[in-house]
Coordinates of C-alpha atoms and ligand atoms in Angstrom, one line a residue:
M1 CA -24.3 -2.3 -30.8
T2 CA -25.1 -5.6 -32.7
T3 CA -27.2 -5.3 -35.4
I4 CA -29.7 -7.9 -36.2
I5 CA -30.7 -8.1 -39.6
D6 CA -34.4 -7.8 -40.8
G7 CA -34.9 -10.3 -43.4
D8 CA -39.0 -9.5 -43.1
G9 CA -38.3 -5.6 -43.3
V10 CA -35.8 -5.8 -46.4
A11 CA -38.4 -8.4 -48.3
S12 CA -41.1 -6.7 -47.4
E13 CA -39.7 -3.6 -49.4
I14 CA -38.5 -5.6 -52.1
R15 CA -42.0 -7.2 -53.1
D16 CA -43.6 -3.5 -52.4
A17 CA -41.5 -2.7 -55.3
L18 CA -41.8 -5.9 -57.2
G19 CA -45.5 -5.2 -56.6
E20 CA -45.3 -2.0 -59.1
S21 CA -43.1 -3.7 -61.7
I22 CA -45.9 -6.7 -61.2
E23 CA -48.5 -3.4 -62.1
T24 CA -47.0 -2.3 -65.4
L25 CA -46.6 -5.8 -66.8
A26 CA -50.3 -6.5 -65.9
E27 CA -50.9 -2.8 -67.9
A28 CA -49.1 -4.5 -71.1
G29 CA -51.2 -7.9 -71.3
A30 CA -48.4 -9.5 -69.3
R31 CA -49.4 -11.1 -65.9
P32 CA -46.4 -12.7 -64.3
G33 CA -47.5 -16.4 -63.8
L34 CA -45.7 -18.6 -61.5
A35 CA -46.4 -22.6 -60.9
T36 CA -45.1 -24.8 -58.3
V37 CA -45.8 -28.5 -59.0
L38 CA -45.0 -31.1 -56.1
M39 CA -45.3 -34.4 -56.5
G40 CA -45.9 -36.7 -53.3
D41 CA -47.4 -35.7 -50.4
D42 CA -44.6 -34.5 -47.9
P43 CA -45.7 -32.4 -45.7
A44 CA -43.3 -29.7 -45.2
S45 CA -43.1 -30.0 -48.9
Q46 CA -47.1 -28.9 -49.0
T47 CA -46.1 -25.9 -46.7
Y48 CA -43.8 -24.3 -48.8
V49 CA -45.6 -24.5 -51.8
N50 CA -48.7 -23.0 -50.4
M51 CA -46.2 -20.1 -48.8
K52 CA -45.4 -19.9 -52.9
Q53 CA -48.9 -19.2 -53.7
R54 CA -49.9 -16.7 -51.0
D55 CA -46.8 -15.1 -51.8
C56 CA -48.2 -14.7 -55.7
E57 CA -51.1 -14.1 -54.5
E58 CA -50.0 -10.8 -52.6
V59 CA -48.2 -9.0 -54.9
G60 CA -50.2 -9.9 -58.4
I61 CA -48.5 -12.5 -59.4
E62 CA -50.8 -15.6 -61.5
G63 CA -50.1 -18.7 -59.6
V64 CA -51.2 -21.8 -59.9
H65 CA -50.3 -26.0 -58.8
V66 CA -49.9 -29.2 -59.8
D67 CA -49.9 -32.0 -57.9
V68 CA -48.5 -35.0 -59.1
D69 CA -50.0 -38.5 -57.7
G70 CA -46.2 -39.6 -55.9
D71 CA -46.7 -43.2 -56.5
A72 CA -46.6 -41.7 -60.7
P73 CA -44.2 -42.7 -63.4
A74 CA -41.3 -40.0 -64.4
E75 CA -43.3 -40.1 -67.5
E76 CA -46.7 -37.8 -65.7
L77 CA -44.4 -35.5 -64.3
Y78 CA -42.3 -35.2 -67.4
E79 CA -46.1 -34.7 -69.3
A80 CA -46.8 -31.6 -66.4
I81 CA -43.1 -30.1 -67.0
E82 CA -44.1 -30.6 -70.9
E83 CA -47.4 -28.5 -70.8
L84 CA -46.0 -25.9 -68.0
N85 CA -42.9 -25.6 -71.0
A86 CA -45.9 -24.6 -73.5
D87 CA -47.5 -22.8 -71.6
P88 CA -47.3 -18.7 -72.6
A89 CA -49.0 -17.2 -69.2
I90 CA -46.3 -20.1 -66.9
H91 CA -43.8 -17.4 -67.3
G92 CA -41.7 -19.4 -64.5
Y93 CA -42.5 -22.9 -62.2
L94 CA -40.3 -24.9 -59.7
V95 CA -40.7 -28.8 -59.2
Q96 CA -40.1 -29.0 -55.3
D97 CA -37.4 -31.1 -54.5
P98 CA -37.4 -33.4 -52.6
V99 CA -39.0 -35.4 -54.5
P100 CA -40.6 -39.0 -54.6
E101 CA -37.1 -41.7 -54.6
H102 CA -37.7 -43.2 -58.2
I103 CA -37.8 -39.9 -59.9
D104 CA -34.5 -38.8 -60.8
Y105 CA -34.4 -35.3 -59.7
R106 CA -31.2 -34.1 -62.1
E107 CA -33.2 -35.4 -65.5
V108 CA -36.2 -33.0 -64.2
L109 CA -34.3 -30.0 -63.7
R110 CA -32.9 -30.9 -67.4
R111 CA -36.8 -31.3 -68.4
I112 CA -37.3 -27.3 -67.2
D113 CA -37.0 -24.8 -70.3
P114 CA -34.6 -22.8 -68.6
A115 CA -35.9 -19.6 -69.4
K116 CA -38.4 -20.7 -66.6
D117 CA -36.5 -22.2 -64.6
V118 CA -36.9 -19.2 -61.6
D119 CA -35.4 -21.8 -59.6
G120 CA -31.5 -21.3 -61.1
F121 CA -31.4 -24.7 -60.5
H122 CA -31.2 -25.6 -64.3
P123 CA -27.7 -26.8 -65.9
E124 CA -27.4 -23.9 -68.3
N125 CA -28.2 -21.4 -66.0
V126 CA -25.7 -22.8 -63.2
G127 CA -23.4 -22.5 -66.0
R128 CA -24.0 -19.3 -66.9
L129 CA -24.1 -17.8 -63.1
V130 CA -20.5 -19.7 -63.1
A131 CA -19.6 -18.0 -66.1
G132 CA -20.1 -14.6 -64.4
D133 CA -23.8 -14.1 -66.7
A134 CA -26.3 -15.0 -64.7
R135 CA -30.0 -15.2 -65.8
F136 CA -31.5 -16.2 -62.7
K137 CA -29.9 -16.2 -59.3
P138 CA -30.6 -18.9 -57.2
C139 CA -33.5 -17.6 -54.4
T140 CA -30.8 -17.4 -50.9
P141 CA -27.5 -16.8 -52.0
H142 CA -29.4 -13.6 -54.0
G143 CA -31.6 -13.0 -50.8
I144 CA -28.4 -13.0 -48.9
Q145 CA -26.5 -11.0 -51.9
K146 CA -30.0 -8.6 -50.8
L147 CA -29.3 -8.7 -47.3
F148 CA -25.8 -6.7 -47.8
E149 CA -27.1 -4.4 -50.1
A150 CA -29.5 -3.2 -47.8
Y151 CA -27.4 -3.4 -44.3
D152 CA -24.0 -1.7 -46.8
V153 CA -21.8 -5.2 -45.8
E154 CA -18.8 -4.7 -47.8
T155 CA -18.0 -7.8 -49.6
E156 CA -14.7 -6.7 -51.6
G157 CA -12.2 -8.1 -50.4
A158 CA -13.8 -9.3 -47.6
D159 CA -13.0 -13.4 -46.1
V160 CA -16.2 -14.7 -46.4
T161 CA -16.5 -18.4 -45.2
I162 CA -19.8 -20.8 -46.6
V163 CA -20.2 -23.6 -44.1
G164 CA -22.1 -25.9 -46.6
R165 CA -21.7 -27.2 -50.2
S166 CA -25.1 -27.8 -51.4
D167 CA -26.3 -27.1 -55.3
I168 CA -29.6 -24.6 -53.4
V169 CA -27.4 -22.8 -51.6
G170 CA -23.1 -23.0 -50.6
K171 CA -22.1 -23.8 -54.1
P172 CA -24.4 -20.6 -55.8
M173 CA -23.0 -18.3 -52.9
A174 CA -20.0 -18.9 -53.1
N175 CA -20.0 -18.6 -57.1
L176 CA -21.9 -15.0 -56.7
L177 CA -19.7 -13.4 -54.0
M178 CA -16.5 -14.9 -56.2
Q179 CA -17.3 -13.4 -59.6
K180 CA -15.3 -9.8 -60.3
A181 CA -18.9 -7.4 -59.6
E182 CA -20.8 -5.7 -57.7
G183 CA -22.2 -7.2 -54.2
A184 CA -19.1 -9.5 -54.8
N185 CA -14.8 -10.0 -54.9
A186 CA -14.8 -11.3 -51.9
T187 CA -12.3 -14.5 -51.1
V188 CA -14.2 -17.5 -50.4
T189 CA -13.9 -20.2 -48.4
V190 CA -16.7 -23.4 -48.7
C191 CA -16.5 -26.0 -45.7
H192 CA -18.0 -28.8 -45.7
S193 CA -19.0 -32.5 -43.9
R194 CA -15.4 -33.6 -44.1
T195 CA -13.6 -30.2 -44.0
T196 CA -10.7 -30.5 -40.8
D197 CA -10.7 -27.8 -38.3
L198 CA -13.8 -25.8 -39.5
A199 CA -13.4 -23.5 -36.2
E200 CA -10.4 -22.4 -38.0
K201 CA -11.9 -21.3 -41.0
T202 CA -14.6 -19.7 -39.8
R203 CA -13.0 -17.9 -37.2
S204 CA -10.7 -16.1 -39.8
A205 CA -13.5 -15.2 -41.6
D206 CA -14.8 -11.4 -41.9
V207 CA -18.3 -12.8 -43.6
V208 CA -19.3 -16.3 -41.6
I209 CA -22.4 -17.5 -44.4
V210 CA -23.7 -21.1 -42.0
A211 CA -26.2 -23.2 -44.4
C212 CA -25.6 -27.4 -43.2
G213 CA -28.4 -27.9 -41.8
V214 CA -26.5 -29.1 -38.2
T215 CA -28.8 -27.3 -35.3
E216 CA -26.7 -24.9 -33.5
L217 CA -23.4 -25.9 -35.4
V218 CA -22.0 -22.8 -34.6
D219 CA -21.4 -21.2 -31.7
A220 CA -19.1 -17.6 -30.7
S221 CA -16.2 -19.3 -29.9
M222 CA -16.0 -20.0 -33.8
L223 CA -16.1 -16.2 -34.9
S224 CA -13.7 -13.3 -34.5
E225 CA -15.4 -9.9 -33.0
G226 CA -17.6 -8.3 -35.2
A227 CA -18.0 -10.8 -37.7
V228 CA -20.9 -10.6 -39.8
V229 CA -23.0 -13.7 -39.3
I230 CA -25.7 -15.1 -42.2
D231 CA -27.5 -18.0 -40.8
V232 CA -29.3 -20.3 -43.4
G233 CA -30.4 -23.0 -41.5
I234 CA -34.3 -23.7 -40.2
S235 CA -34.6 -27.5 -38.3
R236 CA -37.8 -27.8 -36.4
V237 CA -37.0 -28.4 -32.7
E238 CA -39.7 -30.0 -30.5
A239 CA -40.4 -27.3 -28.1
D240 CA -42.8 -26.7 -24.8
N241 CA -44.3 -23.3 -26.1
G242 CA -47.6 -24.7 -27.5
K243 CA -47.1 -25.2 -31.1
G244 CA -44.9 -28.6 -29.9
Y245 CA -42.1 -27.1 -32.1
E246 CA -39.8 -24.4 -32.5
L247 CA -37.3 -23.5 -35.5
V248 CA -33.6 -23.2 -35.2
G249 CA -31.3 -22.6 -37.1
D250 CA -27.2 -23.5 -38.3
V251 CA -25.8 -20.7 -35.1
E252 CA -25.9 -20.7 -31.9
F253 CA -27.9 -17.3 -31.8
E254 CA -27.4 -16.1 -28.4
S255 CA -23.9 -16.4 -27.6
A256 CA -22.9 -15.8 -31.8
R257 CA -24.4 -12.3 -31.3
E258 CA -22.5 -11.1 -28.8
K259 CA -19.4 -11.0 -31.1
A260 CA -20.9 -10.5 -34.2
S261 CA -21.3 -7.3 -35.5
A262 CA -24.6 -8.2 -37.5
I263 CA -26.6 -11.8 -37.3
T264 CA -29.6 -13.0 -39.1
P265 CA -32.2 -14.5 -36.3
V266 CA -33.9 -17.4 -37.4
P267 CA -36.7 -16.9 -38.4
G268 CA -37.0 -13.7 -39.4
G269 CA -33.3 -13.2 -41.7
V270 CA -32.7 -15.3 -44.4
G271 CA -35.9 -17.2 -45.0
P272 CA -38.5 -14.2 -46.4
M273 CA -35.2 -13.1 -48.0
T274 CA -35.7 -16.5 -50.5
R275 CA -39.0 -16.1 -50.7
A276 CA -38.7 -12.8 -51.8
M277 CA -36.1 -13.8 -54.5
L278 CA -38.8 -15.9 -56.6
L279 CA -41.1 -13.7 -57.0
Y280 CA -38.4 -11.5 -58.6
N281 CA -37.4 -13.9 -60.8
T282 CA -40.9 -14.8 -61.7
V283 CA -41.3 -10.6 -62.8
K284 CA -37.6 -11.2 -64.2
A285 CA -38.2 -14.0 -66.0
A286 CA -42.1 -12.2 -67.2
S287 CA -40.4 -8.9 -68.6
I288 CA -38.2 -10.9 -71.3
T289 CA -39.9 -13.5 -72.3
E290 CA -43.3 -10.6 -72.8
D291 CA -40.4 -7.7 -74.0
V292 CA -41.7 -5.1 -71.6
P293 CA -38.9 -3.9 -69.3
V294 CA -39.2 -2.7 -65.5
E295 CA -37.4 -2.0 -62.8
L296 CA -36.6 -4.8 -60.7
P297 CA -35.7 -4.2 -56.9
Ligands
LIG301 P1 -27.7 -29.6 -47.7 O1 -28.9 -30.2 -46.1 O2 -28.1 -29.9 -48.8 O3 -26.3 -30.2 -47.3 C1 -25.8 -30.0 -46.1 C2 -24.6 -29.3 -46.8 O4 -23.5 -28.9 -45.1 C3 -23.6 -30.6 -46.9 O5 -22.6 -29.6 -48.1 C4 -22.4 -31.2 -46.0 O6 -21.0 -31.0 -46.9 C5 -22.5 -29.5 -45.2 N1 -22.5 -30.0 -43.4 C6 -23.0 -31.2 -42.9 N2 -22.3 -31.5 -41.9 C7 -21.3 -30.2 -41.9 C8 -20.7 -29.8 -40.7 N3 -20.4 -30.8 -39.6 N4 -19.5 -29.6 -41.3 C9 -19.4 -28.8 -41.8 N5 -19.9 -28.8 -43.2 C10 -21.1 -29.4 -43.2 O7 -28.2 -28.4 -47.8 P2 -28.9 -27.6 -47.4 O8 -29.9 -27.8 -48.8 O9 -28.4 -25.8 -48.5 O10 -29.7 -26.8 -46.7 C11 -28.9 -26.1 -45.2 C12 -29.5 -26.0 -44.3 O11 -30.4 -25.0 -44.7 C13 -30.8 -26.3 -43.9 O12 -31.5 -26.4 -42.5 C14 -32.4 -26.2 -44.9 O13 -33.7 -26.3 -44.1 C15 -32.0 -24.5 -44.5 N6 -32.2 -23.6 -45.5 C16 -32.7 -22.9 -45.9 C17 -32.9 -21.8 -46.6 C18 -33.8 -20.8 -46.1 O14 -34.2 -19.6 -47.4 N7 -33.5 -20.1 -45.1 C19 -32.7 -22.1 -48.0 C20 -32.5 -23.7 -47.8 C21 -32.1 -24.2 -47.5

């Protein structure tokens, strides 16, 4: 019997637990504050920041949104960043990617106060993660680790193949899972667009994590019997369902579920976990900055 991993359910438990910590912080006069910064008017990015703001409201985090004109010079974005760095009510913030073409996203990341970098993308936080001393684990890989914990997926000694080497999913996922640490200790193979014989690498894995943005790239023929399959991909494809589109992952769910011992659906798998872990990092940031210890789920 294949387990369908319920990301919505696990995320909801994490949010409930965070709610209690947020109340503790608020009672100590330190309600966590999260800001989102959006430069330009990309519709998908607007949807993402709206969701993040709604999540804040639901759990009692003070949400602030900052819009920057898409045609403004980089300095205007840098000013917004400096203001957020200096604002004591903001414990964490993020600049929604993608930024307009004339903006250097790496420079943007370097200007964010690492203590407020709740995405975990500042070079200092990347370095700390690699060194095994993470301050903020990036939300998607952290969420996947939490799913493993919730579903008793053993990573110690497991062969894990990751498809995709992005800075936000593949690379930090590999770094987390190869650490000598609880919820890690895996042997990790990272595949990407230049990998030869991808199927051989996925078929030899106990756990396959797919984050490449190629719709239904991985099917049952590329999996071993009983593999755990984590589908990070989210693509919109046209559909005749009234909405005009549906969300599809990087794994061919219907065939893969026949072979997997456990698999995440799209939607309702990794996505809600990513959102929950942003709230987690915000609570952690507030707890550290305000020196008010709280339980983290
Ligand atoms: P990206 O788009 O930045 O990079 C894609 C990676 O996949 C690259 O490393 C590339 O080398 C690799 N790749 C591309 N084609 C490949 C192929 N045919 N074989 C092997 N590797 C291949 O990646 P990203 O930002 O990590 O996003 C990946 C997907 O995950 C997207 O669909 C994105 O929307 C989704 N995503 C979902 C969440 C979530 O919370 N569920 C979070 C982040 C990203």
